[in-house]
Coordinates of C-alpha atoms in Angstrom, one line a residue:
Chain A
M21 CA 5.5 -10.8 -12.1
K22 CA 9.1 -10.2 -13.2
I23 CA 12.0 -12.2 -14.7
Y24 CA 15.3 -10.7 -13.4
S25 CA 17.6 -13.0 -15.2
L26 CA 18.1 -16.0 -17.6
S27 CA 21.4 -17.9 -17.7
I28 CA 22.8 -21.1 -19.2
Y29 CA 25.6 -23.3 -17.7
S30 CA 27.7 -26.3 -18.5
K31 CA 30.6 -28.1 -16.9
N32 CA 34.2 -28.2 -18.1
Y33 CA 36.5 -31.1 -18.2
N34 CA 37.3 -30.5 -14.5
E35 CA 33.7 -30.8 -13.7
E36 CA 33.6 -27.1 -12.8
I37 CA 30.6 -25.1 -13.6
I38 CA 31.0 -22.6 -16.4
R39 CA 28.6 -19.9 -17.5
L40 CA 27.8 -19.9 -21.2
A41 CA 25.4 -17.1 -21.4
A42 CA 23.5 -14.7 -19.1
E43 CA 21.1 -11.8 -19.4
Y44 CA 19.6 -9.5 -16.7
D45 CA 16.7 -7.1 -16.6
L46 CA 17.1 -4.9 -13.5
S47 CA 15.2 -1.8 -14.6
S48 CA 13.0 -2.0 -11.5
F49 CA 16.1 -1.1 -9.4
G50 CA 17.8 2.2 -8.9
F51 CA 21.1 3.1 -10.5
F52 CA 23.2 2.4 -7.5
Q53 CA 21.5 -0.9 -6.7
R54 CA 21.5 -2.4 -10.2
S55 CA 25.1 -3.7 -10.3
T56 CA 24.9 -5.1 -6.8
V57 CA 21.6 -6.9 -7.5
Q58 CA 23.2 -8.3 -10.7
D59 CA 26.2 -9.6 -8.9
I60 CA 24.1 -11.3 -6.2
I61 CA 21.8 -12.8 -8.8
M62 CA 24.8 -14.1 -10.6
V63 CA 26.2 -15.8 -7.6
I64 CA 22.8 -17.3 -6.7
S65 CA 22.2 -18.6 -10.2
K66 CA 25.6 -20.2 -10.4
T67 CA 25.3 -21.8 -7.0
I68 CA 21.9 -23.2 -7.9
A69 CA 23.2 -24.5 -11.3
E70 CA 26.2 -26.1 -9.6
R71 CA 24.0 -28.0 -7.2
T72 CA 21.5 -29.5 -9.6
T73 CA 22.0 -33.0 -10.8
P74 CA 21.3 -34.1 -14.4
G75 CA 17.6 -34.5 -15.0
Q76 CA 16.6 -32.5 -12.0
R77 CA 14.1 -29.6 -11.7
Q78 CA 14.2 -27.4 -8.7
R79 CA 12.6 -24.3 -7.4
V80 CA 14.9 -22.4 -5.0
E81 CA 13.8 -19.6 -2.8
E82 CA 16.0 -16.8 -1.6
Q83 CA 13.8 -13.9 -0.8
P84 CA 12.8 -11.8 -2.6
Y85 CA 14.0 -13.9 -5.5
V86 CA 12.9 -17.3 -6.7
G87 CA 15.1 -19.4 -8.9
Y88 CA 14.0 -22.2 -11.2
V89 CA 16.6 -24.6 -12.5
Y90 CA 16.5 -27.4 -15.0
A91 CA 19.5 -29.6 -15.8
R92 CA 19.2 -31.8 -18.9
S93 CA 19.9 -35.4 -18.4
D94 CA 21.4 -36.2 -21.8
I95 CA 24.1 -33.5 -21.9
P96 CA 25.7 -31.2 -19.3
L97 CA 23.5 -28.2 -19.9
T98 CA 21.6 -26.3 -17.2
G99 CA 19.3 -23.4 -17.4
V100 CA 18.5 -21.0 -14.6
I101 CA 15.7 -18.4 -14.5
I102 CA 15.5 -15.9 -11.6
T103 CA 12.1 -14.3 -11.0
D104 CA 10.0 -12.7 -8.3
E105 CA 7.6 -14.7 -6.2
E106 CA 4.6 -14.1 -8.5
Y107 CA 6.0 -15.4 -11.7
P108 CA 4.3 -18.8 -12.5
Q109 CA 6.4 -21.9 -12.0
R110 CA 4.8 -23.7 -14.9
V111 CA 5.8 -20.9 -17.3
S112 CA 9.3 -20.7 -15.8
F113 CA 10.0 -24.3 -16.6
S114 CA 8.6 -24.0 -20.1
V115 CA 10.9 -21.1 -20.8
L116 CA 13.9 -23.0 -19.6
N117 CA 13.0 -26.0 -21.8
K118 CA 12.6 -23.8 -24.8
I119 CA 15.9 -21.9 -24.4
L120 CA 17.9 -25.0 -23.7
D121 CA 16.5 -26.8 -26.7
E122 CA 17.2 -23.8 -28.9
F123 CA 20.6 -23.3 -27.5
L124 CA 21.6 -26.9 -28.3
I125 CA 20.4 -26.5 -31.9
K126 CA 22.4 -23.3 -32.4
F127 CA 25.6 -24.3 -30.6
P128 CA 26.9 -27.9 -30.7
Q129 CA 28.4 -29.2 -27.6
N130 CA 32.0 -29.0 -29.1
D131 CA 31.8 -25.2 -29.1
W132 CA 31.3 -24.8 -25.4
D133 CA 34.7 -25.5 -24.0
K134 CA 36.5 -23.2 -26.3
S135 CA 35.4 -20.0 -24.5
N136 CA 33.6 -19.3 -21.4
T137 CA 30.8 -17.2 -22.9
I138 CA 28.9 -17.6 -26.0
S139 CA 27.1 -14.8 -27.8
Y140 CA 23.5 -15.7 -27.7
P141 CA 21.6 -12.5 -28.3
E142 CA 18.2 -14.2 -28.5
L143 CA 18.4 -14.7 -24.7
K144 CA 17.9 -11.0 -24.2
T145 CA 14.9 -11.1 -26.6
Y146 CA 13.3 -13.9 -24.6
L147 CA 14.0 -12.1 -21.3
S148 CA 12.0 -9.2 -22.4
K149 CA 9.3 -11.2 -24.3
Y150 CA 8.5 -13.5 -21.4
Q151 CA 8.2 -10.7 -18.9
D152 CA 4.6 -11.1 -19.9
P153 CA 3.8 -14.8 -19.0
K154 CA 0.9 -14.8 -21.4
Q155 CA 3.5 -14.7 -24.2
A156 CA 4.7 -18.1 -23.0
D157 CA 1.3 -19.7 -23.2
Q158 CA 1.7 -21.3 -26.6
I159 CA 4.9 -23.0 -25.6
T160 CA 3.4 -23.9 -22.3
K161 CA 0.5 -25.7 -23.8
V162 CA 2.6 -28.1 -25.8
Q163 CA 4.7 -29.0 -22.7
E164 CA 2.0 -28.9 -20.1
Q165 CA 1.4 -32.6 -19.9
L166 CA 5.0 -33.4 -19.9
D167 CA 5.6 -30.9 -17.0
E168 CA 2.6 -32.1 -15.1
T169 CA 4.2 -35.5 -14.4
K170 CA 7.7 -34.3 -13.6
Q171 CA 8.7 -33.7 -10.0
V172 CA 9.9 -30.4 -9.0
M173 CA 12.0 -30.2 -5.8
N174 CA 11.3 -27.2 -3.6
R175 CA 14.3 -25.8 -1.9
T176 CA 15.9 -22.8 -0.2
I177 CA 19.4 -21.7 -0.9
E178 CA 20.4 -22.9 2.6
S179 CA 19.2 -26.4 1.9
L180 CA 21.2 -26.6 -1.2
L181 CA 24.4 -25.6 0.5
Q182 CA 26.6 -28.0 2.3
R183 CA 26.9 -28.0 6.0
G184 CA 28.9 -25.0 7.2
E185 CA 28.5 -23.2 3.9
K186 CA 26.6 -19.9 3.8
L187 CA 25.5 -17.7 0.9
D188 CA 27.1 -14.8 2.6
D189 CA 30.5 -16.5 2.5
L190 CA 30.0 -17.5 -1.1
I191 CA 29.3 -13.9 -2.0
D192 CA 32.2 -12.7 0.1
R193 CA 34.6 -15.2 -1.5
S194 CA 33.4 -14.8 -5.1
Q195 CA 36.1 -13.3 -7.3
E196 CA 33.6 -12.4 -9.9
I197 CA 31.8 -9.7 -8.0
S198 CA 33.0 -6.2 -7.1
F199 CA 34.0 -5.0 -3.6
Q200 CA 31.2 -2.4 -4.0
S201 CA 28.6 -5.1 -4.3
K202 CA 30.0 -6.9 -1.3
A203 CA 29.8 -3.8 0.7
F204 CA 26.2 -3.2 -0.4
Y205 CA 25.3 -6.7 0.4
K206 CA 26.7 -6.6 3.9
Q207 CA 25.1 -3.2 4.6
A208 CA 21.7 -4.5 3.3
K209 CA 22.0 -7.6 5.5
K210 CA 22.4 -5.4 8.5
T211 CA 19.2 -3.5 7.7
N212 CA 17.5 -6.7 6.6
S213 CA 16.7 -5.5 3.1
C214 CA 18.1 -6.9 0.0
C215 CA 20.5 -4.7 -1.8
T216 CA 19.2 -1.4 -0.8
I217 CA 20.2 0.8 2.1
S218 CA 17.3 2.0 3.9
Chain B
M23 CA 38.2 15.2 5.7
E24 CA 37.2 18.7 6.7
V25 CA 33.4 18.9 6.9
E26 CA 33.2 22.4 5.5
K27 CA 35.0 21.4 2.3
L28 CA 32.7 18.4 2.1
Y29 CA 29.6 20.6 2.4
Q30 CA 30.9 23.0 -0.2
T31 CA 31.7 20.2 -2.6
L32 CA 28.1 18.8 -2.3
N33 CA 26.6 22.3 -2.9
K34 CA 28.9 22.8 -5.9
I35 CA 27.6 19.5 -7.5
F36 CA 24.0 20.5 -6.9
D37 CA 24.5 24.1 -8.2
T38 CA 26.3 23.1 -11.4
H39 CA 24.7 19.8 -12.5
E40 CA 21.4 18.2 -13.2
I41 CA 21.3 15.1 -11.1
H42 CA 19.1 12.1 -12.0
E43 CA 19.5 9.8 -9.0
I44 CA 21.0 9.9 -5.6
G45 CA 22.1 7.0 -3.4
L46 CA 24.0 6.3 -0.2
L47 CA 27.1 4.2 -0.7
P48 CA 28.5 1.8 2.0
Y49 CA 32.0 2.3 0.5
Q50 CA 34.2 5.0 -1.0
N51 CA 35.6 4.5 -4.4
T52 CA 37.0 7.9 -5.4
Q53 CA 40.6 9.2 -5.0
P54 CA 41.4 12.4 -3.2
N55 CA 42.5 14.1 -6.5
D56 CA 39.2 13.1 -8.3
D57 CA 36.7 15.7 -9.0
Y58 CA 34.1 16.0 -6.3
Y59 CA 36.0 13.7 -4.0
P60 CA 34.7 11.9 -1.8
F61 CA 31.4 12.1 -3.7
F62 CA 30.9 9.6 -6.5
F63 CA 29.4 11.4 -9.5
I64 CA 28.8 9.2 -12.5
E65 CA 26.4 9.6 -15.5
S66 CA 24.5 12.4 -13.6
N67 CA 24.0 10.0 -10.6
L68 CA 25.3 11.2 -7.2
G69 CA 26.5 8.7 -4.6
I70 CA 27.2 9.9 -1.1
P71 CA 29.5 7.7 1.0
L72 CA 27.7 6.6 4.1
E73 CA 30.6 7.5 6.4
Y74 CA 30.2 11.2 5.7
V75 CA 26.4 11.4 6.1
D76 CA 26.5 12.0 9.8
K77 CA 29.1 14.8 9.7
L78 CA 27.3 16.5 6.7
Y79 CA 24.0 16.4 8.4
K80 CA 25.3 17.9 11.7
Y81 CA 27.1 20.6 9.8
A82 CA 24.2 21.6 7.7
H83 CA 21.9 21.5 10.6
G84 CA 24.2 23.8 12.5
I85 CA 24.1 26.4 9.7
F86 CA 20.3 26.1 9.5
M87 CA 19.9 26.7 13.2
K88 CA 22.0 29.8 13.0
V89 CA 20.3 31.4 10.1
R90 CA 16.7 30.2 10.3
D91 CA 15.6 33.0 12.6
C92 CA 16.8 35.6 10.1
G93 CA 14.2 34.0 7.8
S94 CA 13.9 34.6 4.2
D95 CA 13.5 38.4 4.8
G96 CA 17.2 38.5 5.3
N97 CA 19.8 39.5 2.8
N98 CA 20.9 37.4 -0.2
E99 CA 23.6 35.7 1.8
T100 CA 21.4 34.4 4.5
V101 CA 18.8 33.2 1.9
K102 CA 21.6 31.3 0.2
L103 CA 22.7 29.8 3.4
L104 CA 19.1 28.8 4.2
K105 CA 18.5 27.3 0.8
D106 CA 21.8 25.3 0.8
S107 CA 21.6 24.0 4.4
T108 CA 18.0 22.9 4.1
R109 CA 18.7 21.2 0.8
C110 CA 21.5 19.2 2.4
I111 CA 19.4 18.3 5.4
V112 CA 16.5 17.1 3.3
I113 CA 18.7 15.0 1.0
I114 CA 19.8 13.1 4.1
N115 CA 16.5 13.2 6.1
T116 CA 13.4 14.1 4.1
D117 CA 11.4 13.8 7.3
C118 CA 12.8 17.1 8.8
Y119 CA 9.7 19.3 9.3
S120 CA 11.6 22.4 10.2
A121 CA 13.8 22.3 7.1
L122 CA 10.7 21.7 4.8
N123 CA 8.8 24.5 6.5
A124 CA 11.7 26.8 6.0
R125 CA 11.7 25.8 2.3
K126 CA 7.9 26.5 2.1
K127 CA 8.6 30.0 3.4
L128 CA 11.3 30.4 0.8
I129 CA 8.8 29.4 -1.9
I130 CA 6.3 31.9 -0.6
D131 CA 8.9 34.7 -0.7
N132 CA 9.9 33.8 -4.2
H133 CA 13.4 32.6 -3.3
I134 CA 12.7 29.1 -4.5
N135 CA 11.0 28.4 -7.8
P136 CA 8.1 25.9 -7.1
I137 CA 8.7 24.0 -10.3
K138 CA 12.4 23.5 -9.4
E139 CA 11.3 22.4 -6.0
L140 CA 9.1 19.7 -7.6
K141 CA 12.1 18.6 -9.6
F142 CA 14.2 18.4 -6.4
I143 CA 11.5 16.2 -4.9
D144 CA 11.6 14.0 -8.0
L145 CA 15.3 13.5 -7.2
L146 CA 14.7 12.7 -3.5
F147 CA 12.3 10.0 -4.6
T148 CA 15.0 8.2 -6.5
F149 CA 16.2 7.1 -3.0
P150 CA 13.6 4.5 -1.9
K151 CA 13.6 5.2 1.8
H152 CA 12.8 8.9 1.2
T153 CA 9.4 7.9 -0.3
K154 CA 8.2 6.5 3.0
H155 CA 7.7 9.9 4.7
S156 CA 4.3 11.6 4.6
T157 CA 6.0 15.0 5.1
I158 CA 7.7 15.1 1.8
W159 CA 4.5 14.0 0.0
F160 CA 2.6 16.7 1.7
H161 CA 5.3 19.2 0.7
R162 CA 4.7 18.1 -2.9
K163 CA 0.9 18.4 -2.6
W164 CA 1.3 21.8 -1.0
I165 CA 3.4 23.1 -3.8
I166 CA 1.1 21.8 -6.5
Q167 CA -2.0 23.2 -4.8
Q168 CA -0.7 26.5 -3.8
H169 CA 2.1 27.5 -6.1
V170 CA 1.7 26.0 -9.5
P171 CA -0.9 27.5 -11.9
S172 CA -3.3 24.7 -12.8
D173 CA -2.4 24.9 -16.5
D174 CA 1.2 24.3 -15.7
I175 CA 0.7 21.1 -13.7
S176 CA 1.6 18.0 -15.6
W177 CA -0.6 15.3 -14.0
Q178 CA 0.9 12.8 -16.3
H179 CA 4.3 13.5 -14.8
E180 CA 2.8 13.1 -11.3
I181 CA 1.5 9.7 -12.3
D182 CA 4.9 8.7 -13.7
I183 CA 6.6 9.7 -10.4
T184 CA 4.2 7.5 -8.3
R185 CA 4.7 4.7 -10.8
R186 CA 8.5 4.7 -10.4
V187 CA 8.3 5.1 -6.7
A188 CA 6.0 2.2 -6.3
E189 CA 8.4 0.2 -8.4
L190 CA 11.5 1.1 -6.3
Y191 CA 9.5 0.6 -3.0
P192 CA 6.6 -1.8 -3.6
K193 CA 3.3 -1.5 -1.7
N194 CA 4.1 2.2 -1.0
Y195 CA 1.1 3.5 0.8
Y196 CA 2.0 7.2 0.3
A197 CA 2.6 6.8 -3.4
W198 CA -0.7 5.1 -4.0
T199 CA -2.6 7.6 -1.8
Y200 CA -1.1 10.4 -3.8
R201 CA -2.1 8.7 -7.0
H202 CA -5.7 8.4 -5.7
W203 CA -5.6 12.1 -5.0
I204 CA -4.5 12.8 -8.6
L205 CA -7.7 11.1 -9.8
L206 CA -9.8 13.4 -7.6
K207 CA -8.0 16.5 -8.8
I208 CA -9.0 15.7 -12.4
S209 CA -12.5 17.0 -12.9
D210 CA -15.0 14.5 -14.2
D211 CA -16.8 16.6 -16.7
S212 CA -14.6 17.1 -19.8
L213 CA -13.6 15.0 -22.7
H214 CA -10.0 15.5 -21.7
S215 CA -10.7 14.0 -18.3
Q216 CA -12.4 11.0 -19.9
S217 CA -9.3 10.3 -21.9
F218 CA -7.2 10.7 -18.8
F219 CA -9.3 8.2 -16.8
V220 CA -9.3 5.8 -19.8
D221 CA -5.5 6.0 -20.1
E222 CA -4.9 5.6 -16.4
L223 CA -7.2 2.6 -16.5
K224 CA -5.2 1.0 -19.3
I225 CA -2.0 1.6 -17.5
M226 CA -3.4 0.0 -14.4
K227 CA -4.7 -3.0 -16.2
I228 CA -1.2 -3.7 -17.5
W229 CA 0.3 -2.9 -14.1
V230 CA -1.9 -5.3 -12.1
Q231 CA -1.2 -8.1 -14.5
K232 CA 2.5 -7.6 -13.7
N233 CA 1.9 -7.3 -9.9
I234 CA -1.0 -9.6 -9.3
S235 CA -0.4 -10.1 -5.6
D236 CA -0.2 -6.4 -4.8
Y237 CA -3.7 -5.2 -3.7
S238 CA -2.6 -1.6 -3.7
G239 CA -2.7 -1.7 -7.5
F240 CA -6.1 -3.2 -7.6
Q241 CA -7.4 -0.6 -5.3
H242 CA -6.2 2.2 -7.5
L243 CA -7.7 0.4 -10.5
Q244 CA -11.0 0.4 -8.7
R245 CA -10.7 4.2 -8.2
C246 CA -10.1 4.5 -11.9
L247 CA -13.3 2.5 -12.7
I248 CA -15.3 4.7 -10.3
R249 CA -13.9 7.9 -11.7
L250 CA -14.7 6.9 -15.2
S251 CA -18.2 5.8 -14.2
Q252 CA -18.6 9.3 -12.6
Y253 CA -17.6 10.8 -15.9
Y254 CA -20.6 9.0 -17.5
D255 CA -22.9 9.7 -14.5
N256 CA -21.8 12.3 -12.0
S257 CA -24.1 10.9 -9.4
F258 CA -22.3 7.5 -9.5
S259 CA -21.3 6.4 -6.0
D260 CA -17.7 6.6 -4.8
F261 CA -18.5 3.6 -2.5
Y262 CA -17.0 5.2 0.6
G263 CA -18.8 3.8 3.6
I264 CA -21.2 1.6 1.7
S265 CA -21.3 -1.7 3.4
R266 CA -22.8 -5.1 2.9
K267 CA -25.4 -4.2 5.4
D268 CA -26.5 -1.3 3.2
I269 CA -26.8 -3.6 0.2
L270 CA -28.9 -6.1 2.1
E271 CA -31.2 -3.4 3.4
K272 CA -31.7 -2.1 -0.2
I273 CA -32.4 -5.5 -1.7
N274 CA -36.1 -5.1 -1.1
T275 CA -36.4 -1.4 -1.7
K276 CA -35.1 -1.0 -5.2
L277 CA -33.5 2.4 -6.0
Q278 CA -34.3 3.6 -9.5
N279 CA -31.7 5.4 -11.5
Q280 CA -33.5 8.3 -13.0
G281 CA -32.8 10.4 -16.1
L282 CA -29.6 8.7 -17.2
K283 CA -29.2 8.3 -20.9
N284 CA -29.2 4.7 -22.0
K285 CA -25.9 5.1 -23.7
D286 CA -24.2 6.3 -20.6
S287 CA -25.8 3.6 -18.5
D288 CA -24.6 1.0 -21.0
S289 CA -21.0 2.4 -20.9
I290 CA -21.0 2.0 -17.2
V291 CA -22.3 -1.5 -17.3
S292 CA -20.0 -2.6 -20.0
L293 CA -17.0 -1.1 -18.1
W294 CA -17.7 -3.1 -15.0
Y295 CA -18.7 -6.3 -16.9
K296 CA -15.4 -6.2 -18.8
E297 CA -13.5 -5.8 -15.6
I298 CA -15.2 -8.8 -14.0
Q299 CA -14.2 -10.9 -17.1
F300 CA -10.7 -9.6 -16.9
T301 CA -10.4 -10.5 -13.2
K302 CA -11.9 -14.0 -13.6
D303 CA -9.4 -14.6 -16.4
L304 CA -6.5 -13.7 -14.2
I305 CA -7.9 -15.9 -11.4
L306 CA -8.0 -18.9 -13.7
R307 CA -4.6 -18.1 -15.2
Y308 CA -2.7 -17.5 -11.9
P309 CA -4.3 -19.7 -9.2
G310 CA -3.7 -18.9 -5.5
H311 CA -3.6 -15.1 -5.2
E312 CA -5.8 -13.7 -2.6
S313 CA -5.6 -10.2 -4.1
L314 CA -7.4 -11.3 -7.2
W315 CA -10.3 -12.7 -5.3
Y316 CA -10.6 -9.6 -3.2
H317 CA -10.8 -7.6 -6.3
L318 CA -13.5 -9.8 -7.6
R319 CA -15.4 -9.3 -4.4
F320 CA -15.3 -5.6 -4.8
L321 CA -16.5 -5.9 -8.4
S322 CA -19.4 -8.3 -7.5
F323 CA -20.4 -5.8 -4.8
V324 CA -20.5 -3.0 -7.3
W325 CA -22.4 -5.2 -9.7
I326 CA -25.2 -5.8 -7.2
W327 CA -25.2 -2.1 -6.4
L328 CA -25.5 -1.4 -10.2
K329 CA -28.5 -3.8 -10.2
L330 CA -30.2 -2.1 -7.2
A331 CA -29.6 1.4 -8.6
G332 CA -31.3 0.4 -11.9
Y333 CA -28.3 0.5 -14.2
L334 CA -29.0 -3.1 -15.4
N335 CA -32.1 -2.7 -17.5
N336 CA -34.0 -5.8 -18.7
S337 CA -32.5 -6.4 -22.0
I338 CA -29.0 -5.3 -21.3
G339 CA -27.7 -8.7 -20.3
F340 CA -28.3 -10.1 -23.8
K341 CA -26.6 -7.1 -25.5
F342 CA -23.3 -7.9 -23.9
D343 CA -23.5 -11.6 -23.5
T344 CA -22.8 -12.7 -27.0
D345 CA -21.0 -15.9 -26.4
R346 CA -23.7 -18.1 -25.1
E347 CA -23.3 -20.7 -27.7
T348 CA -19.6 -21.3 -27.3
D349 CA -18.3 -24.4 -25.7
E350 CA -19.7 -24.4 -22.2
K351 CA -16.7 -26.0 -20.6
S352 CA -14.0 -23.7 -21.9
H353 CA -12.2 -21.2 -19.7
N354 CA -13.4 -18.4 -21.9
S355 CA -17.1 -19.1 -21.6
I356 CA -16.9 -19.4 -17.8
V357 CA -15.2 -16.0 -17.7
K358 CA -17.8 -14.4 -19.9
K359 CA -20.9 -15.4 -18.2
W360 CA -23.2 -12.6 -17.1
P361 CA -22.3 -11.9 -13.5
E362 CA -25.6 -12.9 -11.8
L363 CA -25.7 -15.0 -8.7
E364 CA -25.9 -18.5 -10.2
N365 CA -23.1 -17.7 -12.7
E366 CA -20.9 -16.4 -9.9
L367 CA -21.5 -19.5 -8.0
E368 CA -20.8 -21.6 -11.1
F369 CA -17.5 -19.7 -11.5
S370 CA -16.5 -20.6 -8.0
H371 CA -17.4 -24.3 -8.5
Y372 CA -15.5 -24.3 -11.8
C373 CA -12.3 -23.1 -10.0
I374 CA -12.8 -25.8 -7.3
R375 CA -13.3 -28.5 -9.9
Q376 CA -10.1 -27.4 -11.7
I377 CA -8.1 -27.6 -8.4
D378 CA -9.5 -31.0 -7.5
L379 CA -8.5 -32.3 -11.0
T380 CA -5.0 -31.0 -10.7
I381 CA -4.4 -32.2 -7.2
N382 CA -5.5 -35.7 -8.1
Q383 CA -3.3 -35.6 -11.2
D384 CA 0.0 -34.7 -9.6
N385 CA 1.2 -34.1 -6.1
D386 CA 3.9 -31.6 -6.7
E387 CA 4.8 -28.4 -5.0
R388 CA 2.1 -26.3 -6.6
F389 CA -0.1 -27.9 -4.0
E390 CA 0.0 -24.9 -1.7
S391 CA -1.2 -22.4 -4.2
M392 CA -4.0 -24.8 -5.2
I393 CA -5.2 -25.0 -1.6
I394 CA -5.2 -21.2 -1.4
Q395 CA -7.2 -21.0 -4.6
K396 CA -9.7 -23.5 -3.2
Q397 CA -10.0 -21.6 0.1
N398 CA -10.5 -18.4 -1.8
A399 CA -13.1 -19.8 -4.2
L400 CA -15.1 -21.2 -1.2
A401 CA -14.8 -17.9 0.7
F402 CA -16.0 -16.0 -2.3
E403 CA -19.0 -18.3 -2.6
L404 CA -19.8 -17.8 1.0
W405 CA -19.4 -14.0 0.6
I406 CA -21.5 -13.7 -2.4
S407 CA -24.2 -16.0 -0.9
E408 CA -24.5 -13.8 2.1
L409 CA -24.6 -10.7 -0.1
N410 CA -27.5 -12.2 -2.0
D411 CA -29.3 -13.4 1.1
R412 CA -29.1 -17.1 0.2
T413 CA -30.6 -19.6 2.6
K414 CA -28.9 -20.3 5.9
F415 CA -28.5 -23.9 4.9
D416 CA -26.2 -23.2 2.0
I417 CA -24.1 -20.8 4.1
K418 CA -23.6 -23.3 6.9
D419 CA -22.6 -25.9 4.4
L420 CA -20.0 -23.6 3.0
I421 CA -18.5 -22.8 6.4
V422 CA -18.1 -26.5 7.0
K423 CA -16.3 -27.0 3.8
L424 CA -14.0 -24.0 4.5
A425 CA -13.2 -25.2 8.0
E426 CA -12.2 -28.6 6.5
I427 CA -9.5 -27.2 4.3
S428 CA -8.3 -24.2 6.3
I429 CA -7.4 -25.2 9.9
D430 CA -5.7 -21.9 10.6
S431 CA -8.8 -19.8 9.8
N432 CA -11.6 -18.3 11.7
Y433 CA -14.0 -20.7 9.9
Y434 CA -12.3 -23.5 11.7
I435 CA -12.6 -21.8 15.0
V436 CA -16.3 -21.0 14.5
Q437 CA -17.0 -24.5 13.3
N438 CA -15.3 -26.2 16.2
N439 CA -16.5 -24.0 19.0
K440 CA -20.1 -25.1 18.4

């Protein structure tokens, strides 16, 4: 029952996705894996956010991670939470609702385009607080009924990608991630284990 | 790069630094004029580029083969060669019996300090793959049992090591078995051991809540409960080899628990009763995890055994069951019901009703976990019915229901072969 990452995205005037804020908790990985896992999660999160239309909620699986994404319908703002397979879906969407609402109150839309990232330290606090899903219970209760009626699309990364596209290629082409991470990822794929060499 | 130089550099790093973690790197990101090239040494963490592993291993193995027959009776120089080469071998392959045996000999002959060797194993365990070899765990046990005075053993540190290992490599059989073994090494007759078991139980309750689908954690939690019960009553069963059949046989010939102080008996009952509540709460909170239901089965099994062994005296149910008046429908009151047969059945029915309500309400993707929850609730009902010798009619009825919703199960096969 772990949250690995929380991140918030918007789109710029070119309709390209931009990351406004992101936090990671990778303490369960070893020193040499941590940066690779972070890079992979970053690419997965961005890919998911990019491929979610306004108003949509999706659950996206890419073992051993599960990503939940919610794109607001009123404004171009999307939240992504990456968890393990145990973390409850209901709680994940509540957390996303909460952080997007709060983010909007703190930062008006005009502020977003000026820089790519916004300092939003509360995100780190939420990331550690909601590691225990019971902590999210109060916010969950308020939103439960709302969530109950909304459809959640169940997806895998492959089904989100366009024909001929592959996650491996996206990772290989990404300019944001280091060559070390790319090497780790390739090696891990060979031994069929994510981000560790064994 | 010359392998001799490589080997020397590695030894130099080990001899002059304290290292926190090791890793194998599928790349090389140091320059020939960097310190310790081609090894990557950063913030006390040592990365070994994958491309040199082969060469290093062969070289170290060669040295080991040459000097191992001189043994540790040899001069200082051969002892040093033996220590360094086996260290290098074990870093790359912890499963090398000969190298570990040579190191055991070195410990016996006082050439390797056992405490330092334990630290070295701590380091090996930072590389996840290394934790999946029984040899290295045995090496650790051997050192602790034979070469560390019992007052110098930090069991808390041993617990911490297994905790980290099980985090880096989940469902790690060796780590959990080792942790069970720690519980057995702690005697069950002192106040200090009581606090050790209580603390370990607390740690495990937090742990299982964070890893609810990992049964290895629940199994260790069960061992903690048993050890703590044994502290209260040293004749308390360890439940090895006690089966459902034994329970059924004993149902008519009640065992009496003699001579146990009421207070201790109450402590035991309260311990298991709280655990049952804790587990039912998790089941309702996180539907669809088989591990939770299996844990509840174990607890119900122990509960019946407690009853047969005379721990549940007449009035005790009322002492603990204080919330009878609260709202009957709330989650809380269902969880707190005294775990006798009809209440256990009611718990299962409550779970099923909840699922039926949710499934009717919305048809989203949680469907799968709901079905799993329902299957598990029915299977639990069947299991506890059989354990309590309920009528054949009820049991048949349950099998029919189970077969209906789980077409890939044995229930379906049993039902449709008739």
